Amino acid sequence: METIEFGDYIVFVDESGDHNLEIVNPEYPVFVLAFCVFHKDDYINIVCPRIQGFKLAWFGHDTCVLHEREIRKDQPPFDFLKSRAKKEAFLNQLTAIISDTPMTIIPAVIHKDRLKKRYSDPDNPYHLALLFCMERLSKFLLARGQHDRTAHVIFEQRGGKAGGGEEDRTLELEFRRIMDGKHYLARQGFSDMDIEIVPKASNSIGLQLADLVARPIGIHCMRPDQPNRSFEIIKRKFMGSEFYPLSGMKVFP
C-alpha cells in the first residue's frame, strides 16, 4: 500500500473583510487572505506552548479562542480589556509572542472597489486571493525541497453548518481547481498541497494566529501612513527578503 509522505510545513489561513462585490463597505473596501506557514517542529515545540501559556496566564484555562474582532472591541470573553491597564498589558504580551513566533506570512489583498472599476466582469475576490497565495506558497515549498511532500492548508469553516455549508464546498472546489491548473490564471506545476476545512470549535492555535494578523494588513493597505504597530511586526514575517519585498504581499489590482 502506497503511503503519503507528509511535508515539514503546515499552513493556516484566515481572512479579513468579505468577498461581496455587490455592496462594498467604504469603511473597509478590501479583502485580505493570510496564509501563515509554520515548520511543524516550531509549531509543536514553540508556537503552541507559548499561546497555551498565554491563555493559562490570562484565563486560567486554554479553551478560549483568540479572535481579533472580539479583542479589539472588548467583547466577551475579553470584556476585562475595558480596563486600559489590562488591555495594554494583554496586547503587549500577545504582540511579543507574535513577534517571536517563527512563521512565514503569505498575504494577498484585493481592493474590491478598484477591482469593480477595472473589470466589467470581475472575479470573486476570495478566489483571486486564494490563487495568489497558493502560487506563493508553492514557491515557498519548492525552495525548501517540499514540492512532492503533502502540505496541509487549514481553513476554518465558513458555512455555519456542522458538516460545512455551500461556502466551504465552493472553497474546496476552487482550491482543487487551482491545484489542477483549471483556473484561467493558474499556472501548472503546484507543489503538493491538500485542503482541510475545520469547525470553528477546533480551537486551532494556527487559525487563531492567522485571524490576528489578517486585519492589520488590510488596515495598512487602506491607510499606509497611519501608525500600525501590529503591521510593523507582521511585515517582518512576509515571505521573501527583508521587510516586505515585492514577492511578500500581493496587492491587486
PDB file of C-alpha atoms in Angstrom, residues 7-242:
ATOM      1  CA  GLY A   7       5.797  17.634   4.420  1.00  0.00           C
ATOM      2  CA  ASP A   8       7.629  19.570   7.126  1.00  0.00           C
ATOM      3  CA  TYR A   9       5.248  22.554   6.955  1.00  0.00           C
ATOM      4  CA  ILE A  10       1.648  23.237   7.902  1.00  0.00           C
ATOM      5  CA  VAL A  11      -0.375  26.256   6.774  1.00  0.00           C
ATOM      6  CA  PHE A  12      -3.257  28.062   8.486  1.00  0.00           C
ATOM      7  CA  VAL A  13      -5.499  30.519   6.648  1.00  0.00           C
ATOM      8  CA  ASP A  14      -7.866  33.282   7.654  1.00  0.00           C
ATOM      9  CA  GLU A  15      -9.395  36.338   6.033  1.00  0.00           C
ATOM     10  CA  SER A  16     -10.363  39.875   6.880  1.00  0.00           C
ATOM     11  CA  GLY A  17     -13.289  41.580   5.185  1.00  0.00           C
ATOM     12  CA  ASP A  18     -15.818  39.937   2.903  1.00  0.00           C
ATOM     13  CA  HIS A  19     -15.684  38.994  -0.756  1.00  0.00           C
ATOM     14  CA  ASN A  20     -19.002  40.624  -1.673  1.00  0.00           C
ATOM     15  CA  LEU A  21     -18.694  42.866  -4.727  1.00  0.00           C
ATOM     16  CA  GLU A  22     -22.349  43.892  -4.875  1.00  0.00           C
ATOM     17  CA  ILE A  23     -22.030  46.168  -1.860  1.00  0.00           C
ATOM     18  CA  VAL A  24     -18.519  47.356  -0.992  1.00  0.00           C
ATOM     19  CA  ASN A  25     -18.152  48.729   2.517  1.00  0.00           C
ATOM     20  CA  PRO A  26     -16.473  52.156   2.119  1.00  0.00           C
ATOM     21  CA  GLU A  27     -15.038  51.804   5.634  1.00  0.00           C
ATOM     22  CA  TYR A  28     -13.223  48.583   4.691  1.00  0.00           C
ATOM     23  CA  PRO A  29     -13.195  48.098   0.905  1.00  0.00           C
ATOM     24  CA  VAL A  30     -10.521  45.386   0.912  1.00  0.00           C
ATOM     25  CA  PHE A  31     -10.457  41.626   1.200  1.00  0.00           C
ATOM     26  CA  VAL A  32      -7.382  40.101   2.849  1.00  0.00           C
ATOM     27  CA  LEU A  33      -6.351  36.461   2.818  1.00  0.00           C
ATOM     28  CA  ALA A  34      -3.393  35.470   5.009  1.00  0.00           C
ATOM     29  CA  PHE A  35      -1.503  32.170   4.797  1.00  0.00           C
ATOM     30  CA  CYS A  36       0.533  31.544   7.974  1.00  0.00           C
ATOM     31  CA  VAL A  37       3.197  28.903   7.354  1.00  0.00           C
ATOM     32  CA  PHE A  38       4.857  27.006  10.201  1.00  0.00           C
ATOM     33  CA  HIS A  39       7.574  24.395  10.293  1.00  0.00           C
ATOM     34  CA  LYS A  40       5.920  21.562  12.189  1.00  0.00           C
ATOM     35  CA  ASP A  41       8.746  21.296  14.724  1.00  0.00           C
ATOM     36  CA  ASP A  42       8.378  25.002  15.551  1.00  0.00           C
ATOM     37  CA  TYR A  43       4.606  24.699  15.723  1.00  0.00           C
ATOM     38  CA  ILE A  44       4.722  21.788  18.162  1.00  0.00           C
ATOM     39  CA  ASN A  45       7.616  22.891  20.351  1.00  0.00           C
ATOM     40  CA  ILE A  46       7.411  26.702  20.333  1.00  0.00           C
ATOM     41  CA  VAL A  47       4.196  28.175  18.963  1.00  0.00           C
ATOM     42  CA  CYS A  48       1.532  26.057  20.675  1.00  0.00           C
ATOM     43  CA  PRO A  49       3.171  26.061  24.140  1.00  0.00           C
ATOM     44  CA  ARG A  50       3.569  29.855  24.066  1.00  0.00           C
ATOM     45  CA  ILE A  51      -0.053  30.532  23.145  1.00  0.00           C
ATOM     46  CA  GLN A  52      -1.310  27.961  25.642  1.00  0.00           C
ATOM     47  CA  GLY A  53       0.824  29.532  28.354  1.00  0.00           C
ATOM     48  CA  PHE A  54      -0.547  32.962  27.473  1.00  0.00           C
ATOM     49  CA  LYS A  55      -4.127  31.699  27.714  1.00  0.00           C
ATOM     50  CA  LEU A  56      -3.489  29.928  31.018  1.00  0.00           C
ATOM     51  CA  ALA A  57      -1.979  33.097  32.481  1.00  0.00           C
ATOM     52  CA  TRP A  58      -4.905  35.316  31.441  1.00  0.00           C
ATOM     53  CA  PHE A  59      -7.892  32.952  31.659  1.00  0.00           C
ATOM     54  CA  GLY A  60      -6.810  30.049  33.860  1.00  0.00           C
ATOM     55  CA  HIS A  61      -7.582  27.634  31.011  1.00  0.00           C
ATOM     56  CA  ASP A  62      -6.777  27.284  27.318  1.00  0.00           C
ATOM     57  CA  THR A  63     -10.275  26.716  25.911  1.00  0.00           C
ATOM     58  CA  CYS A  64     -10.870  30.356  24.929  1.00  0.00           C
ATOM     59  CA  VAL A  65     -10.380  31.306  21.279  1.00  0.00           C
ATOM     60  CA  LEU A  66      -8.332  34.394  20.402  1.00  0.00           C
ATOM     61  CA  HIS A  67     -10.410  36.429  17.945  1.00  0.00           C
ATOM     62  CA  GLU A  68      -9.074  39.764  16.719  1.00  0.00           C
ATOM     63  CA  ARG A  69     -12.523  41.377  16.489  1.00  0.00           C
ATOM     64  CA  GLU A  70     -13.586  40.391  19.996  1.00  0.00           C
ATOM     65  CA  ILE A  71     -10.251  41.519  21.434  1.00  0.00           C
ATOM     66  CA  ARG A  72     -10.416  44.841  19.587  1.00  0.00           C
ATOM     67  CA  LYS A  73     -13.976  45.513  20.732  1.00  0.00           C
ATOM     68  CA  ASP A  74     -13.530  44.199  24.329  1.00  0.00           C
ATOM     69  CA  GLN A  75     -16.268  41.641  23.796  1.00  0.00           C
ATOM     70  CA  PRO A  76     -16.653  38.505  25.976  1.00  0.00           C
ATOM     71  CA  PRO A  77     -14.558  36.709  26.994  1.00  0.00           C
ATOM     72  CA  PHE A  78     -12.296  39.741  26.549  1.00  0.00           C
ATOM     73  CA  ASP A  79     -14.551  42.259  28.296  1.00  0.00           C
ATOM     74  CA  PHE A  80     -11.971  42.604  31.067  1.00  0.00           C
ATOM     75  CA  LEU A  81      -9.915  44.519  28.493  1.00  0.00           C
ATOM     76  CA  LYS A  82     -12.138  47.542  29.062  1.00  0.00           C
ATOM     77  CA  SER A  83      -9.553  48.361  31.705  1.00  0.00           C
ATOM     78  CA  ARG A  84      -6.880  50.348  29.864  1.00  0.00           C
ATOM     79  CA  ALA A  85      -4.063  48.961  32.006  1.00  0.00           C
ATOM     80  CA  LYS A  86      -5.137  45.348  31.491  1.00  0.00           C
ATOM     81  CA  LYS A  87      -5.613  45.838  27.771  1.00  0.00           C
ATOM     82  CA  GLU A  88      -2.186  47.388  27.378  1.00  0.00           C
ATOM     83  CA  ALA A  89      -0.557  44.526  29.279  1.00  0.00           C
ATOM     84  CA  PHE A  90      -2.571  41.903  27.365  1.00  0.00           C
ATOM     85  CA  LEU A  91      -1.754  43.387  23.960  1.00  0.00           C
ATOM     86  CA  ASN A  92       1.916  43.901  24.813  1.00  0.00           C
ATOM     87  CA  GLN A  93       2.286  40.250  25.788  1.00  0.00           C
ATOM     88  CA  LEU A  94       0.356  38.992  22.763  1.00  0.00           C
ATOM     89  CA  THR A  95       2.312  41.277  20.429  1.00  0.00           C
ATOM     90  CA  ALA A  96       5.598  39.998  21.876  1.00  0.00           C
ATOM     91  CA  ILE A  97       4.506  36.397  21.286  1.00  0.00           C
ATOM     92  CA  ILE A  98       3.579  37.129  17.660  1.00  0.00           C
ATOM     93  CA  SER A  99       6.882  38.968  17.186  1.00  0.00           C
ATOM     94  CA  ASP A 100       8.828  35.955  18.454  1.00  0.00           C
ATOM     95  CA  THR A 101       6.715  33.347  16.661  1.00  0.00           C
ATOM     96  CA  PRO A 102       8.647  31.562  13.906  1.00  0.00           C
ATOM     97  CA  MET A 103       6.282  31.733  10.947  1.00  0.00           C
ATOM     98  CA  THR A 104       6.128  32.965   7.377  1.00  0.00           C
ATOM     99  CA  ILE A 105       3.124  35.025   6.306  1.00  0.00           C
ATOM    100  CA  ILE A 106       1.910  34.999   2.701  1.00  0.00           C
ATOM    101  CA  PRO A 107      -0.828  37.643   2.290  1.00  0.00           C
ATOM    102  CA  ALA A 108      -2.962  38.761  -0.626  1.00  0.00           C
ATOM    103  CA  VAL A 109      -5.026  41.952  -0.585  1.00  0.00           C
ATOM    104  CA  ILE A 110      -7.821  42.631  -3.051  1.00  0.00           C
ATOM    105  CA  HIS A 111      -9.046  46.233  -3.387  1.00  0.00           C
ATOM    106  CA  LYS A 112     -12.671  45.476  -4.216  1.00  0.00           C
ATOM    107  CA  ASP A 113     -13.579  48.997  -5.316  1.00  0.00           C
ATOM    108  CA  ARG A 114     -10.657  49.089  -7.770  1.00  0.00           C
ATOM    109  CA  LEU A 115     -11.498  45.569  -8.980  1.00  0.00           C
ATOM    110  CA  LYS A 116     -15.049  46.612  -9.853  1.00  0.00           C
ATOM    111  CA  LYS A 117     -13.870  49.733 -11.684  1.00  0.00           C
ATOM    112  CA  ARG A 118     -11.184  47.985 -13.712  1.00  0.00           C
ATOM    113  CA  TYR A 119     -13.036  44.851 -14.839  1.00  0.00           C
ATOM    114  CA  SER A 120     -16.502  44.567 -16.374  1.00  0.00           C
ATOM    115  CA  ASP A 121     -16.874  41.023 -15.022  1.00  0.00           C
ATOM    116  CA  PRO A 122     -14.558  40.831 -12.008  1.00  0.00           C
ATOM    117  CA  ASP A 123     -13.604  37.510 -10.466  1.00  0.00           C
ATOM    118  CA  ASN A 124     -14.517  36.539  -6.907  1.00  0.00           C
ATOM    119  CA  PRO A 125     -12.048  38.352  -4.579  1.00  0.00           C
ATOM    120  CA  TYR A 126     -11.687  35.256  -2.402  1.00  0.00           C
ATOM    121  CA  HIS A 127     -10.797  33.086  -5.390  1.00  0.00           C
ATOM    122  CA  LEU A 128      -8.265  35.611  -6.672  1.00  0.00           C
ATOM    123  CA  ALA A 129      -6.616  35.935  -3.272  1.00  0.00           C
ATOM    124  CA  LEU A 130      -6.576  32.148  -2.898  1.00  0.00           C
ATOM    125  CA  LEU A 131      -4.815  31.749  -6.233  1.00  0.00           C
ATOM    126  CA  PHE A 132      -2.201  34.412  -5.413  1.00  0.00           C
ATOM    127  CA  CYS A 133      -1.442  32.889  -2.011  1.00  0.00           C
ATOM    128  CA  MET A 134      -1.288  29.333  -3.354  1.00  0.00           C
ATOM    129  CA  GLU A 135       1.156  30.402  -6.083  1.00  0.00           C
ATOM    130  CA  ARG A 136       3.477  31.937  -3.497  1.00  0.00           C
ATOM    131  CA  LEU A 137       3.111  29.030  -1.102  1.00  0.00           C
ATOM    132  CA  SER A 138       4.051  26.664  -3.907  1.00  0.00           C
ATOM    133  CA  LYS A 139       7.252  28.660  -4.494  1.00  0.00           C
ATOM    134  CA  PHE A 140       7.992  28.635  -0.766  1.00  0.00           C
ATOM    135  CA  LEU A 141       7.646  24.850  -0.591  1.00  0.00           C
ATOM    136  CA  LEU A 142       9.614  24.261  -3.783  1.00  0.00           C
ATOM    137  CA  ALA A 143      12.526  26.348  -2.472  1.00  0.00           C
ATOM    138  CA  ARG A 144      12.662  24.073   0.602  1.00  0.00           C
ATOM    139  CA  GLY A 145      12.522  20.774  -1.248  1.00  0.00           C
ATOM    140  CA  GLN A 146       8.913  20.131  -0.225  1.00  0.00           C
ATOM    141  CA  HIS A 147       7.215  20.167  -3.635  1.00  0.00           C
ATOM    142  CA  ASP A 148       6.439  16.419  -3.639  1.00  0.00           C
ATOM    143  CA  ARG A 149       5.514  16.141   0.056  1.00  0.00           C
ATOM    144  CA  THR A 150       1.965  16.956   1.110  1.00  0.00           C
ATOM    145  CA  ALA A 151       1.471  20.244   2.943  1.00  0.00           C
ATOM    146  CA  HIS A 152      -1.935  20.655   4.568  1.00  0.00           C
ATOM    147  CA  VAL A 153      -3.613  24.039   4.211  1.00  0.00           C
ATOM    148  CA  ILE A 154      -6.112  24.546   7.028  1.00  0.00           C
ATOM    149  CA  PHE A 155      -9.196  26.769   6.729  1.00  0.00           C
ATOM    150  CA  GLU A 156     -11.917  27.474   9.261  1.00  0.00           C
ATOM    151  CA  GLN A 157     -15.476  26.537   8.325  1.00  0.00           C
ATOM    152  CA  ARG A 158     -17.456  29.458   6.956  1.00  0.00           C
ATOM    153  CA  GLY A 159     -20.741  27.767   6.100  1.00  0.00           C
ATOM    154  CA  GLY A 160     -22.087  27.693   9.637  1.00  0.00           C
ATOM    155  CA  LYS A 161     -23.308  24.098   9.440  1.00  0.00           C
ATOM    156  CA  ALA A 162     -21.886  21.092  11.219  1.00  0.00           C
ATOM    157  CA  GLY A 163     -20.828  19.440   8.002  1.00  0.00           C
ATOM    158  CA  GLY A 164     -19.791  22.642   6.244  1.00  0.00           C
ATOM    159  CA  GLY A 165     -22.011  24.844   4.116  1.00  0.00           C
ATOM    160  CA  GLU A 166     -22.112  25.906   0.496  1.00  0.00           C
ATOM    161  CA  GLU A 167     -19.267  28.408   1.007  1.00  0.00           C
ATOM    162  CA  ASP A 168     -16.995  25.621   2.232  1.00  0.00           C
ATOM    163  CA  ARG A 169     -17.854  23.356  -0.699  1.00  0.00           C
ATOM    164  CA  THR A 170     -17.163  26.222  -3.102  1.00  0.00           C
ATOM    165  CA  LEU A 171     -13.837  26.906  -1.385  1.00  0.00           C
ATOM    166  CA  GLU A 172     -12.723  23.293  -1.634  1.00  0.00           C
ATOM    167  CA  LEU A 173     -13.768  23.119  -5.293  1.00  0.00           C
ATOM    168  CA  GLU A 174     -11.804  26.284  -6.110  1.00  0.00           C
ATOM    169  CA  PHE A 175      -8.754  25.022  -4.211  1.00  0.00           C
ATOM    170  CA  ARG A 176      -8.757  21.807  -6.222  1.00  0.00           C
ATOM    171  CA  ARG A 177      -9.407  23.651  -9.498  1.00  0.00           C
ATOM    172  CA  ILE A 178      -6.323  25.778  -8.846  1.00  0.00           C
ATOM    173  CA  MET A 179      -4.259  22.707  -7.954  1.00  0.00           C
ATOM    174  CA  ASP A 180      -5.353  21.059 -11.204  1.00  0.00           C
ATOM    175  CA  GLY A 181      -4.393  24.143 -13.218  1.00  0.00           C
ATOM    176  CA  LYS A 182      -8.006  24.800 -14.232  1.00  0.00           C
ATOM    177  CA  HIS A 183      -8.236  28.396 -13.035  1.00  0.00           C
ATOM    178  CA  TYR A 184      -7.811  30.666 -16.048  1.00  0.00           C
ATOM    179  CA  LEU A 185      -4.937  32.489 -14.328  1.00  0.00           C
ATOM    180  CA  ALA A 186      -3.359  29.437 -12.682  1.00  0.00           C
ATOM    181  CA  ARG A 187      -0.007  28.061 -13.736  1.00  0.00           C
ATOM    182  CA  GLN A 188       0.720  24.341 -13.873  1.00  0.00           C
ATOM    183  CA  GLY A 189       3.139  22.663 -11.503  1.00  0.00           C
ATOM    184  CA  PHE A 190       1.956  23.455  -7.978  1.00  0.00           C
ATOM    185  CA  SER A 191       3.708  21.851  -5.041  1.00  0.00           C
ATOM    186  CA  ASP A 192       1.725  19.085  -3.335  1.00  0.00           C
ATOM    187  CA  MET A 193      -0.951  20.711  -1.157  1.00  0.00           C
ATOM    188  CA  ASP A 194      -4.181  19.447   0.333  1.00  0.00           C
ATOM    189  CA  ILE A 195      -7.059  21.328   1.936  1.00  0.00           C
ATOM    190  CA  GLU A 196      -8.675  20.787   5.333  1.00  0.00           C
ATOM    191  CA  ILE A 197     -11.704  22.780   6.483  1.00  0.00           C
ATOM    192  CA  VAL A 198     -12.216  22.502  10.232  1.00  0.00           C
ATOM    193  CA  PRO A 199     -15.025  23.602  12.596  1.00  0.00           C
ATOM    194  CA  LYS A 200     -14.738  26.877  14.487  1.00  0.00           C
ATOM    195  CA  ALA A 201     -14.817  24.850  17.712  1.00  0.00           C
ATOM    196  CA  SER A 202     -11.470  23.208  16.851  1.00  0.00           C
ATOM    197  CA  ASN A 203      -9.642  25.907  18.839  1.00  0.00           C
ATOM    198  CA  SER A 204      -6.698  25.685  16.437  1.00  0.00           C
ATOM    199  CA  ILE A 205      -3.808  27.879  17.561  1.00  0.00           C
ATOM    200  CA  GLY A 206      -2.598  28.277  13.977  1.00  0.00           C
ATOM    201  CA  LEU A 207      -6.004  29.546  12.831  1.00  0.00           C
ATOM    202  CA  GLN A 208      -6.120  31.996  15.734  1.00  0.00           C
ATOM    203  CA  LEU A 209      -2.759  33.448  14.764  1.00  0.00           C
ATOM    204  CA  ALA A 210      -3.924  33.775  11.148  1.00  0.00           C
ATOM    205  CA  ASP A 211      -7.004  35.634  12.407  1.00  0.00           C
ATOM    206  CA  LEU A 212      -4.834  38.030  14.429  1.00  0.00           C
ATOM    207  CA  VAL A 213      -2.599  39.044  11.511  1.00  0.00           C
ATOM    208  CA  ALA A 214      -5.141  39.489   8.685  1.00  0.00           C
ATOM    209  CA  ARG A 215      -6.865  42.759   9.651  1.00  0.00           C
ATOM    210  CA  PRO A 216      -3.687  44.798  10.398  1.00  0.00           C
ATOM    211  CA  ILE A 217      -2.557  44.007   6.847  1.00  0.00           C
ATOM    212  CA  GLY A 218      -5.824  45.343   5.450  1.00  0.00           C
ATOM    213  CA  ILE A 219      -5.660  48.488   7.585  1.00  0.00           C
ATOM    214  CA  HIS A 220      -2.125  49.182   6.354  1.00  0.00           C
ATOM    215  CA  CYS A 221      -3.147  48.824   2.708  1.00  0.00           C
ATOM    216  CA  MET A 222      -6.028  51.248   3.208  1.00  0.00           C
ATOM    217  CA  ARG A 223      -4.101  53.769   5.305  1.00  0.00           C
ATOM    218  CA  PRO A 224      -0.359  53.194   4.809  1.00  0.00           C
ATOM    219  CA  ASP A 225       0.632  56.413   6.568  1.00  0.00           C
ATOM    220  CA  GLN A 226      -1.313  55.581   9.731  1.00  0.00           C
ATOM    221  CA  PRO A 227       0.788  54.202  12.624  1.00  0.00           C
ATOM    222  CA  ASN A 228       0.221  50.460  12.783  1.00  0.00           C
ATOM    223  CA  ARG A 229       2.309  48.681  15.421  1.00  0.00           C
ATOM    224  CA  SER A 230       0.890  45.287  14.543  1.00  0.00           C
ATOM    225  CA  PHE A 231       1.758  45.637  10.872  1.00  0.00           C
ATOM    226  CA  GLU A 232       5.331  46.681  11.689  1.00  0.00           C
ATOM    227  CA  ILE A 233       5.780  43.293  13.358  1.00  0.00           C
ATOM    228  CA  ILE A 234       3.778  41.283  10.842  1.00  0.00           C
ATOM    229  CA  LYS A 235       5.622  42.614   7.768  1.00  0.00           C
ATOM    230  CA  ARG A 236       8.902  41.204   9.085  1.00  0.00           C
ATOM    231  CA  LYS A 237       7.436  37.745   8.609  1.00  0.00           C
ATOM    232  CA  PHE A 238       6.368  38.185   4.994  1.00  0.00           C
ATOM    233  CA  MET A 239       7.743  35.681   2.525  1.00  0.00           C
ATOM    234  CA  GLY A 240      10.827  36.903   0.704  1.00  0.00           C
ATOM    235  CA  SER A 241      13.664  39.252   1.518  1.00  0.00           C
ATOM    236  CA  GLU A 242      13.628  41.605   4.463  1.00  0.00           C
TER     237      GLU A 242
END
